[in-house]
């Protein structure tokens, strides 16, 4: 049985900006207690916590560099220590190091896979301890259209996001019997800091190719994340929801 929103605790990684910030704000608006992690953007993270607190909610910000193997478990431990449980995990933290494969260094490959994929594995593994004990949990992985279709100049990023889809489907089969669902969203071109460095002509081509001819916003993605963690999605697992305005693949 799903707890009421006011009883639930959500952890959103990379929650100081973009899609993570929008999702954290929506969880808080629904009534959940929210923890967000940030790597370097302390003012933005603390600003969101203050906003949630002023609105009557509960939130906390945790510094975490998910390139470090110990960071995921420490983040989960801090959340459980404060609130005694963890119901929702959103694996959103990510970065890019874009270049063609022929020019890509091993370091650029490794840091993207470590932050975008390995950290999601480690966060999920740590979060499953309280979720299995509760016999309840929701994990939502933020993948990407690049993980479904690939993207030139983003082999490392695309591989990490494709790996998230594989992780989603496999983990869902492992934990479904314990009332834990695992799903993913695959945003297309969303106006965030990660896409701000893309060539304007690429964004314009994407806009024109989409059925809904505009670039998306974090607020277009956040409701889907919250839905997949809601009572209405209790029979949905191992799915990948595209949020791309109808871009052809």
XYZ file of N, CA and C in Angstrom:
747
model
N 0.849 -1.198 0.000
C 0.000 0.000 0.000
C 0.882 1.245 0.000
N 0.570 2.179 -0.880
C 1.391 3.383 -1.000
C 1.095 4.356 0.127
N 2.140 4.869 0.786
C 1.919 5.891 1.816
C 1.348 7.164 1.200
N 0.707 7.980 2.029
C 0.255 9.290 1.584
C 1.481 10.131 1.198
N 1.276 11.110 0.309
C 2.384 11.955 -0.110
C 3.086 12.581 1.091
N 2.335 13.019 2.097
C 2.935 13.701 3.242
C 3.807 12.773 4.078
N 3.658 11.469 3.884
C 4.468 10.498 4.615
C 5.706 10.086 3.828
N 5.769 10.479 2.560
C 6.821 9.972 1.693
C 8.057 10.872 1.682
N 9.185 10.232 1.385
C 10.467 10.922 1.285
C 11.045 10.653 -0.100
N 11.428 11.719 -0.785
C 12.003 11.608 -2.132
C 13.430 12.132 -2.133
N 14.301 11.440 -2.831
C 15.674 11.886 -3.053
C 15.855 12.124 -4.541
N 16.194 13.358 -4.901
C 16.407 13.725 -6.300
C 17.871 14.102 -6.462
N 18.611 13.322 -7.215
C 20.023 13.652 -7.423
C 20.142 14.726 -8.499
N 21.133 15.585 -8.354
C 21.267 16.693 -9.288
C 20.061 17.606 -9.246
N 19.595 17.914 -8.031
C 18.339 18.648 -7.884
C 18.460 20.141 -7.755
N 19.638 20.691 -7.973
C 19.803 22.132 -7.799
C 19.411 22.928 -9.031
N 19.230 22.241 -10.172
C 18.945 22.968 -11.415
C 18.200 22.064 -12.386
N 17.673 22.665 -13.424
C 17.078 21.937 -14.540
C 15.952 20.990 -14.164
N 15.968 19.821 -14.778
C 14.907 18.837 -14.583
C 14.831 18.389 -13.130
N 15.967 18.186 -12.487
C 15.971 17.748 -11.096
C 15.312 18.766 -10.183
N 15.621 20.022 -10.390
C 15.022 21.085 -9.569
C 13.509 21.126 -9.756
N 13.061 21.054 -11.002
C 11.626 21.096 -11.273
C 10.911 19.906 -10.653
N 11.543 18.728 -10.717
C 10.929 17.537 -10.121
C 10.873 17.651 -8.605
N 11.958 18.108 -7.994
C 11.985 18.256 -6.533
C 10.900 19.218 -6.076
N 10.735 20.322 -6.785
C 9.707 21.303 -6.424
C 8.317 20.694 -6.522
N 8.092 19.856 -7.518
C 6.779 19.217 -7.674
C 6.515 18.197 -6.586
N 7.517 17.431 -6.222
C 7.338 16.482 -5.118
C 6.983 17.224 -3.832
N 7.679 18.323 -3.588
C 7.408 19.110 -2.386
C 5.993 19.681 -2.423
N 5.574 20.152 -3.593
C 4.221 20.707 -3.732
C 3.170 19.636 -3.462
N 3.474 18.394 -3.852
C 2.548 17.294 -3.594
C 2.472 16.944 -2.112
N 3.516 17.332 -1.352
C 3.501 17.086 0.086
C 4.617 16.212 0.600
N 5.463 15.695 -0.307
C 6.550 14.818 0.115
C 7.694 15.618 0.730
N 8.445 14.974 1.589
C 9.707 15.534 2.061
C 10.748 15.274 0.971
N 11.601 16.255 0.721
C 12.479 16.160 -0.443
C 13.936 16.436 -0.058
N 14.813 15.541 -0.495
C 16.256 15.769 -0.398
C 16.795 15.917 -1.811
N 17.664 16.901 -2.008
C 18.305 17.064 -3.306
C 19.819 17.022 -3.112
N 20.500 16.514 -4.116
C 21.956 16.565 -4.082
C 22.450 17.583 -5.096
N 23.619 18.116 -4.816
C 24.275 19.038 -5.729
C 25.767 18.745 -5.683
N 26.461 19.049 -6.772
C 27.907 18.845 -6.805
C 28.643 20.127 -6.427
N 28.279 21.239 -7.046
C 28.998 22.477 -6.787
C 28.088 23.685 -6.609
N 26.814 23.539 -6.867
C 25.895 24.680 -6.862
C 25.171 24.804 -5.520
N 25.930 25.070 -4.505
C 25.365 25.188 -3.158
C 24.321 26.300 -3.041
N 24.575 27.518 -3.549
C 23.564 28.574 -3.419
C 22.229 28.195 -4.050
N 22.275 27.602 -5.247
C 21.034 27.207 -5.917
C 20.302 26.124 -5.130
N 21.055 25.142 -4.616
C 20.439 24.067 -3.843
C 19.809 24.594 -2.560
N 20.551 25.422 -1.849
C 20.018 25.970 -0.601
C 18.851 26.917 -0.872
N 18.879 27.587 -2.020
C 17.765 28.445 -2.394
C 16.480 27.652 -2.591
N 16.582 26.480 -3.220
C 15.405 25.641 -3.411
C 14.887 25.132 -2.074
N 15.783 24.726 -1.185
C 15.371 24.273 0.138
C 14.613 25.386 0.865
N 15.093 26.602 0.760
C 14.424 27.737 1.397
C 13.041 27.971 0.793
N 12.945 27.851 -0.531
C 11.645 28.022 -1.191
C 10.641 26.994 -0.682
N 11.073 25.746 -0.593
C 10.192 24.680 -0.131
C 9.795 24.915 1.321
N 10.735 25.323 2.134
C 10.456 25.576 3.552
C 9.465 26.723 3.721
N 9.634 27.792 2.935
C 8.718 28.931 3.027
C 7.301 28.540 2.638
N 7.183 27.542 1.759
C 5.862 27.074 1.326
C 5.267 26.056 2.287
N 5.997 25.768 3.379
C 5.475 24.849 4.390
C 5.943 23.420 4.247
N 6.873 23.170 3.329
C 7.373 21.816 3.130
C 8.655 21.549 3.892
N 9.167 20.349 3.730
C 10.431 19.947 4.353
C 11.411 19.528 3.272
N 12.630 20.031 3.364
C 13.637 19.704 2.354
C 15.027 19.808 2.950
N 15.968 19.167 2.282
C 17.369 19.258 2.674
C 18.232 19.165 1.429
N 19.412 19.772 1.484
C 20.363 19.736 0.370
C 21.621 19.021 0.825
N 22.145 18.158 -0.036
C 23.325 17.371 0.277
C 24.368 17.558 -0.806
N 25.586 17.898 -0.416
C 26.668 17.972 -1.392
C 27.136 16.565 -1.717
N 27.250 16.261 -2.996
C 27.675 14.926 -3.411
C 28.271 14.988 -4.804
N 29.461 14.465 -4.959
C 30.103 14.336 -6.260
C 29.988 12.877 -6.665
N 29.085 12.587 -7.597
C 28.795 11.196 -7.932
C 29.857 10.550 -8.810
N 30.916 11.267 -9.095
C 32.081 10.604 -9.683
C 32.818 9.793 -8.620
N 32.508 10.060 -7.339
C 33.096 9.324 -6.220
C 32.198 8.153 -5.847
N 32.771 6.971 -5.694
C 31.986 5.762 -5.461
C 31.235 5.773 -4.140
N 31.741 6.502 -3.144
C 31.108 6.491 -1.826
C 29.938 7.463 -1.720
N 29.827 8.403 -2.651
C 28.829 9.464 -2.535
C 27.379 8.958 -2.520
N 26.984 8.023 -3.379
C 25.581 7.589 -3.380
C 25.120 7.002 -2.048
N 25.893 6.106 -1.484
C 25.494 5.482 -0.220
C 25.427 6.507 0.901
N 26.360 7.465 0.904
C 26.355 8.492 1.942
C 25.124 9.382 1.823
N 24.718 9.686 0.603
C 23.530 10.515 0.403
C 22.281 9.794 0.910
N 22.132 8.538 0.543
C 20.977 7.764 0.999
C 20.987 7.644 2.521
N 22.140 7.385 3.081
C 22.264 7.260 4.536
C 21.825 8.543 5.238
N 22.206 9.703 4.700
C 21.838 10.979 5.311
C 20.326 11.200 5.272
N 19.700 10.814 4.179
C 18.251 10.978 4.050
C 17.516 10.087 5.047
N 17.921 8.826 5.118
C 17.258 7.889 6.032
C 17.501 8.295 7.489
N 18.680 8.813 7.767
C 18.988 9.257 9.125
C 18.064 10.398 9.536
N 17.758 11.300 8.621
C 16.905 12.449 8.966
C 15.437 12.072 9.066
N 14.943 11.307 8.075
C 13.507 11.081 8.006
C 13.076 9.633 8.252
N 14.022 8.726 8.401
C 13.676 7.360 8.776
C 13.227 6.456 7.656
N 13.169 6.959 6.430
C 12.716 6.141 5.314
C 13.130 6.801 4.000
N 12.977 6.062 2.920
C 13.183 6.595 1.577
C 12.217 5.881 0.652
N 11.316 6.643 0.047
C 10.270 6.058 -0.782
C 10.527 6.228 -2.278
N 11.157 7.342 -2.643
C 11.313 7.686 -4.054
C 12.756 8.088 -4.319
N 13.326 7.511 -5.351
C 14.657 7.913 -5.817
C 14.548 8.343 -7.269
N 15.025 9.539 -7.556
C 15.115 10.022 -8.941
C 16.587 10.158 -9.282
N 17.069 9.285 -10.148
C 18.462 9.331 -10.604
C 18.557 10.309 -11.767
N 18.893 11.551 -11.428
C 18.902 12.618 -12.419
C 20.293 13.222 -12.643
N 21.188 13.100 -11.685
C 22.508 13.741 -11.788
C 23.217 13.289 -13.055
N 23.789 14.254 -13.764
C 24.486 13.890 -14.995
C 25.325 15.032 -15.518
N 26.224 14.697 -16.429
C 27.057 15.708 -17.076
C 27.408 15.245 -18.476
N 27.978 16.148 -19.240
C 28.406 15.840 -20.607
C 29.868 16.221 -20.784
N 30.521 15.516 -21.689
C 31.861 15.860 -22.156
C 31.863 15.553 -23.651
N 31.258 16.443 -24.429
C 30.963 16.146 -25.829
C 32.178 16.322 -26.737
N 32.383 15.340 -27.582
C 33.352 15.404 -28.674
C 33.205 14.128 -29.502
N 33.793 14.116 -30.678
C 33.745 12.918 -31.510
C 34.580 11.805 -30.885
N 34.204 10.568 -31.154
C 34.902 9.421 -30.575
C 36.404 9.478 -30.864
N 36.765 9.860 -32.097
C 38.179 9.897 -32.458
C 38.981 10.890 -31.628
N 38.285 11.863 -31.030
C 38.963 12.877 -30.217
C 38.712 12.688 -28.723
N 37.861 11.742 -28.374
C 37.447 11.581 -26.983
C 38.524 10.879 -26.164
N 38.865 11.464 -25.036
C 39.848 10.837 -24.148
C 39.172 9.795 -23.271
N 39.961 8.880 -22.746
C 39.419 7.902 -21.804
C 38.856 8.596 -20.573
N 39.486 9.688 -20.168
C 38.999 10.427 -18.994
C 37.607 10.992 -19.248
N 37.367 11.518 -20.461
C 36.049 12.059 -20.786
C 35.003 10.950 -20.867
N 35.399 9.806 -21.356
C 34.490 8.652 -21.367
C 34.168 8.224 -19.934
N 35.198 8.070 -19.135
C 35.021 7.526 -17.787
C 34.181 8.426 -16.887
N 34.436 9.735 -16.907
C 33.730 10.629 -15.990
C 32.238 10.671 -16.295
N 31.874 10.590 -17.575
C 30.464 10.606 -17.949
C 29.783 9.300 -17.540
N 30.425 8.186 -17.798
C 29.836 6.894 -17.404
C 29.752 6.767 -15.886
N 30.757 7.259 -15.191
C 30.751 7.191 -13.724
C 29.618 8.020 -13.130
N 29.467 9.231 -13.636
C 28.476 10.141 -13.066
C 27.063 9.803 -13.496
N 26.879 9.473 -14.756
C 25.535 9.283 -15.303
C 24.989 7.870 -15.100
N 25.856 6.868 -15.103
C 25.384 5.479 -15.057
C 25.805 4.759 -13.783
N 27.095 4.751 -13.480
C 27.530 4.027 -12.282
C 26.895 4.605 -11.026
N 26.789 5.928 -10.937
C 26.182 6.542 -9.756
C 24.713 6.150 -9.616
N 24.003 6.023 -10.735
C 22.600 5.600 -10.681
C 22.495 4.169 -10.162
N 23.410 3.308 -10.596
C 23.473 1.941 -10.081
C 23.722 1.945 -8.580
N 24.707 2.739 -8.138
C 25.057 2.756 -6.716
C 23.959 3.410 -5.876
N 23.332 4.475 -6.387
C 22.218 5.086 -5.666
C 21.044 4.121 -5.533
N 20.746 3.430 -6.617
C 19.648 2.461 -6.584
C 19.948 1.335 -5.600
N 21.157 0.847 -5.635
C 21.550 -0.238 -4.722
C 21.397 0.193 -3.269
N 21.847 1.421 -2.954
C 21.730 1.923 -1.587
C 20.271 2.172 -1.208
N 19.489 2.725 -2.138
C 18.091 3.039 -1.850
C 17.250 1.784 -1.664
N 17.651 0.693 -2.288
C 16.864 -0.538 -2.182
C 16.853 -1.101 -0.763
N 17.861 -0.783 0.031
C 17.870 -1.309 1.405
C 16.651 -0.846 2.192
N 16.400 0.460 2.305
C 15.173 0.864 2.998
C 13.906 0.508 2.232
N 13.941 0.540 0.898
C 12.744 0.223 0.127
C 12.325 -1.242 0.304
N 13.289 -2.139 0.285
C 12.976 -3.558 0.489
C 12.433 -3.805 1.891
N 12.975 -3.107 2.851
C 12.499 -3.240 4.235
C 11.065 -2.750 4.352
N 10.754 -1.659 3.662
C 9.410 -1.095 3.665
C 8.444 -1.892 2.792
N 9.004 -2.700 1.890
C 8.227 -3.367 0.844
C 7.476 -2.327 0.001
N 8.168 -1.250 -0.286
C 7.595 -0.199 -1.103
C 8.701 0.720 -1.609
N 8.587 1.143 -2.867
C 9.548 2.107 -3.389
C 9.284 2.448 -4.839
N 9.795 3.598 -5.233
C 9.686 4.062 -6.612
C 11.037 4.614 -7.049
N 11.556 4.094 -8.141
C 12.795 4.597 -8.718
C 12.493 5.102 -10.119
N 12.901 6.336 -10.397
C 12.729 6.915 -11.733
C 14.098 7.365 -12.224
N 14.519 6.822 -13.339
C 15.807 7.179 -13.933
C 15.603 8.187 -15.064
N 16.399 9.242 -15.045
C 16.300 10.242 -16.113
C 17.299 9.872 -17.204
N 16.780 9.237 -18.240
C 17.592 8.862 -19.396
C 17.538 10.015 -20.396
N 17.497 9.722 -21.673
C 17.513 10.763 -22.693
C 17.152 10.162 -24.043
N 16.655 11.008 -24.924
C 16.477 10.596 -26.315
C 17.794 10.110 -26.905
N 18.900 10.689 -26.433
C 20.223 10.265 -26.910
C 20.506 8.816 -26.544
N 19.918 8.333 -25.466
C 20.099 6.944 -25.064
C 19.268 5.982 -25.882
N 18.266 6.495 -26.585
C 17.403 5.675 -27.444
C 17.906 5.699 -28.881
N 18.264 6.888 -29.358
C 18.598 7.053 -30.774
C 20.065 7.340 -31.038
N 20.844 7.656 -29.975
C 22.229 8.059 -30.176
C 22.317 9.508 -30.633
N 23.508 10.068 -30.517
C 23.705 11.453 -30.948
C 25.173 11.646 -31.281
N 25.457 12.095 -32.480
C 26.840 12.306 -32.898
C 27.529 13.289 -31.963
N 28.749 12.966 -31.575
C 29.497 13.816 -30.667
C 29.193 13.574 -29.207
N 28.308 12.616 -28.941
C 27.913 12.314 -27.563
C 27.924 10.803 -27.310
N 28.941 10.127 -27.798
C 28.980 8.668 -27.618
C 28.995 8.294 -26.144
N 29.750 9.032 -25.332
C 29.808 8.718 -23.903
C 28.466 8.984 -23.223
N 27.877 10.144 -23.504
C 26.591 10.507 -22.921
C 25.493 9.540 -23.387
N 25.461 9.259 -24.688
C 24.451 8.350 -25.231
C 24.591 6.960 -24.635
N 25.830 6.489 -24.490
C 26.055 5.167 -23.896
C 25.586 5.134 -22.450
N 25.853 6.200 -21.712
C 25.419 6.232 -20.312
C 23.905 6.226 -20.202
N 23.230 6.951 -21.076
C 21.776 7.031 -21.011
C 21.116 5.757 -21.545
N 21.744 5.108 -22.527
C 21.256 3.799 -22.968
C 21.436 2.773 -21.854
N 22.555 2.864 -21.138
C 22.778 1.977 -20.001
C 21.727 2.150 -18.927
N 21.266 3.374 -18.718
C 20.208 3.617 -17.735
C 18.917 2.889 -18.110
N 18.645 2.825 -19.401
C 17.452 2.107 -19.844
C 17.585 0.618 -19.542
N 18.758 0.057 -19.814
C 18.987 -1.349 -19.478
C 18.897 -1.598 -17.989
N 19.461 -0.691 -17.191
C 19.376 -0.802 -15.741
C 17.920 -0.755 -15.282
N 17.152 0.152 -15.862
C 15.736 0.297 -15.516
C 14.986 -1.005 -15.726
N 15.125 -1.579 -16.903
C 14.359 -2.773 -17.242
C 14.793 -3.994 -16.416
N 16.096 -4.119 -16.184
C 16.579 -5.260 -15.411
C 16.186 -5.151 -13.943
N 16.399 -3.964 -13.369
C 16.104 -3.794 -11.948
C 14.614 -3.940 -11.675
N 13.783 -3.472 -12.589
C 12.336 -3.608 -12.410
C 11.938 -5.068 -12.239
N 12.578 -5.948 -12.989
C 12.260 -7.378 -12.900
C 12.766 -7.989 -11.596
N 13.784 -7.394 -11.013
C 14.339 -7.933 -9.777
C 13.506 -7.564 -8.549
N 12.878 -6.398 -8.556
C 12.273 -5.890 -7.321
C 10.760 -5.711 -7.402
N 10.156 -6.054 -8.510
C 8.714 -5.862 -8.650
C 7.890 -6.612 -7.619
N 8.348 -7.772 -7.199
C 7.592 -8.567 -6.220
C 7.558 -7.918 -4.848
N 8.422 -6.929 -4.623
C 8.458 -6.210 -3.341
C 7.746 -4.864 -3.419
N 6.884 -4.701 -4.431
C 6.112 -3.461 -4.570
C 7.017 -2.267 -4.840
N 8.086 -2.515 -5.586
C 9.003 -1.454 -5.999
C 8.969 -1.371 -7.514
N 8.685 -0.200 -8.039
C 8.677 -0.016 -9.485
C 9.911 0.762 -9.918
N 10.344 0.496 -11.144
C 11.510 1.176 -11.709
C 11.174 1.572 -13.144
N 11.174 2.855 -13.404
C 10.857 3.367 -14.726
C 11.863 4.438 -15.129
N 11.778 4.855 -16.365
C 12.678 5.903 -16.862
C 11.895 6.899 -17.698
N 12.385 8.114 -17.727
C 11.909 9.102 -18.692
C 13.058 9.381 -19.644
N 12.706 9.666 -20.889
C 13.725 9.938 -21.910
C 13.415 11.283 -22.556
N 13.862 12.380 -21.935
C 13.598 13.699 -22.510
C 14.340 13.894 -23.828
N 13.749 14.713 -24.680
C 14.415 15.126 -25.908
C 15.222 16.387 -25.652
N 15.050 17.382 -26.499
C 15.794 18.636 -26.340
C 15.054 19.521 -25.338
N 15.630 19.649 -24.161
C 15.042 20.414 -23.070
C 15.965 21.595 -22.761
N 15.388 22.749 -22.523
C 16.176 23.958 -22.262
C 16.780 23.904 -20.859
N 17.967 23.343 -20.767
C 18.706 23.267 -19.516
C 20.150 23.672 -19.788
N 20.943 23.701 -18.730
C 22.350 24.055 -18.900
C 23.073 23.027 -19.767
N 22.660 21.767 -19.704
C 23.313 20.730 -20.497
C 23.115 20.947 -21.993
N 21.997 21.543 -22.369
C 21.752 21.764 -23.805
C 22.142 23.172 -24.254
N 22.503 24.032 -23.315
C 22.806 25.417 -23.674
C 24.049 25.532 -24.553
N 24.925 24.532 -24.499
C 26.139 24.579 -25.305
C 25.994 23.942 -26.670
N 24.818 23.405 -26.979
C 24.610 22.782 -28.289
C 24.512 23.858 -29.369
N 24.923 23.523 -30.589
C 24.844 24.500 -31.678
C 23.405 24.965 -31.907
N 23.184 26.260 -32.059
C 21.826 26.775 -32.278
C 21.131 26.130 -33.476
N 21.902 25.822 -34.514
C 21.291 25.221 -35.699
C 20.758 23.814 -35.408
N 21.428 23.096 -34.490
C 20.948 21.767 -34.101
C 19.623 21.887 -33.358
N 19.537 22.821 -32.428
C 18.305 23.028 -31.679
C 17.172 23.462 -32.602
N 17.498 24.287 -33.584
C 16.463 24.733 -34.518
C 15.966 23.572 -35.382
N 16.870 22.703 -35.821
C 16.449 21.525 -36.596
C 15.565 20.615 -35.741
N 15.936 20.454 -34.479
C 15.127 19.621 -33.584
C 13.745 20.232 -33.384
N 13.698 21.534 -33.226
C 12.404 22.204 -33.043
C 11.506 21.991 -34.261
N 12.079 22.157 -35.441
C 11.286 22.027 -36.652
C 10.848 20.583 -36.912
N 11.662 19.617 -36.460
C 11.343 18.210 -36.711
C 10.295 17.663 -35.765
N 10.117 18.293 -34.615
C 9.188 17.792 -33.610
C 7.743 18.037 -34.011
N 6.855 17.176 -33.536
C 5.429 17.388 -33.781
C 4.940 18.631 -33.041
N 5.456 18.829 -31.832
C 5.194 20.055 -31.068
C 6.429 20.932 -31.262
N 6.300 21.955 -32.061
C 7.485 22.672 -32.556
C 8.002 23.732 -31.583
N 8.561 23.236 -30.502
C 9.270 24.086 -29.545
C 10.251 23.222 -28.782
N 11.221 23.858 -28.160
C 12.130 23.159 -27.267
C 11.423 22.986 -25.922
N 11.588 21.836 -25.303
C 10.914 21.564 -24.044
C 11.537 22.311 -22.882
N 10.859 22.271 -21.755
C 11.335 22.894 -20.526
C 11.391 21.836 -19.423
N 12.138 22.084 -18.352
C 12.144 21.146 -17.222
C 10.743 20.895 -16.676
N 9.885 21.903 -16.758
C 8.520 21.753 -16.254
C 7.686 20.830 -17.139
N 8.146 20.552 -18.355
C 7.473 19.557 -19.196
C 7.808 18.141 -18.748
N 8.962 17.975 -18.130
C 9.444 16.649 -17.742
C 9.043 16.291 -16.316
N 9.078 17.267 -15.423
C 8.841 16.999 -14.000
C 7.507 16.305 -13.706
N 6.391 16.692 -14.340
C 5.140 16.008 -14.029
C 5.164 14.519 -14.344
N 5.891 14.137 -15.386
C 5.986 12.721 -15.736
C 6.753 11.947 -14.671
N 7.811 12.570 -14.146
C 8.592 11.928 -13.083
C 7.717 11.718 -11.852
N 6.985 12.749 -11.469
C 6.121 12.642 -10.288
C 5.007 11.631 -10.538
N 4.458 11.617 -11.747
C 3.417 10.630 -12.069
C 3.925 9.209 -11.873
N 5.135 8.927 -12.356
C 5.664 7.565 -12.248
C 5.930 7.157 -10.800
N 5.964 8.129 -9.886
C 6.123 7.833 -8.466
C 4.800 7.905 -7.719
N 3.712 8.099 -8.432
C 2.407 8.323 -7.810
C 1.583 7.037 -7.719
N 0.483 7.057 -6.949
C -0.404 5.888 -6.872
C -0.978 5.501 -8.232
N -1.167 6.468 -9.111
C -1.740 6.175 -10.422
C -0.827 5.318 -11.298
N 0.458 5.226 -10.941
C 1.421 4.465 -11.739
C 1.842 3.168 -11.048
N 1.027 2.657 -10.138
C 1.437 1.495 -9.338
C 1.586 0.211 -10.149
N 0.987 0.166 -11.352
C 1.106 -1.033 -12.192
C 1.973 -0.759 -13.422
N 2.775 0.288 -13.359
C 3.673 0.642 -14.450
C 5.101 0.436 -13.974
N 5.828 -0.426 -14.652
C 7.238 -0.630 -14.317
C 7.989 -1.119 -15.540
N 9.296 -0.923 -15.547
C 10.180 -1.322 -16.651
C 9.875 -0.562 -17.938
N 9.309 0.640 -17.814
C 8.925 1.423 -18.986
C 9.841 2.628 -19.180
N 9.909 3.086 -20.425
C 10.667 4.286 -20.770
C 9.704 5.250 -21.446
N 9.466 6.377 -20.809
C 8.507 7.358 -21.318
C 9.251 8.468 -22.034
N 9.051 8.561 -23.332
C 9.678 9.620 -24.106
C 8.971 10.945 -23.898
N 9.743 11.997 -23.661
C 9.184 13.345 -23.486
C 9.976 14.256 -24.423
N 9.597 14.215 -25.693
C 10.441 14.851 -26.719
C 9.650 15.659 -27.742
N 8.368 15.915 -27.447
C 7.579 16.709 -28.375
C 7.274 16.004 -29.690
N 7.489 14.682 -29.731
C 7.197 13.935 -30.956
C 8.318 13.946 -31.966
N 9.545 14.038 -31.484
C 10.689 13.965 -32.415
C 10.770 12.586 -33.046
N 10.946 12.495 -34.357
C 11.118 11.190 -34.987
C 12.471 10.597 -34.617
N 12.490 9.300 -34.389
C 13.747 8.620 -34.036
C 14.323 7.944 -35.271
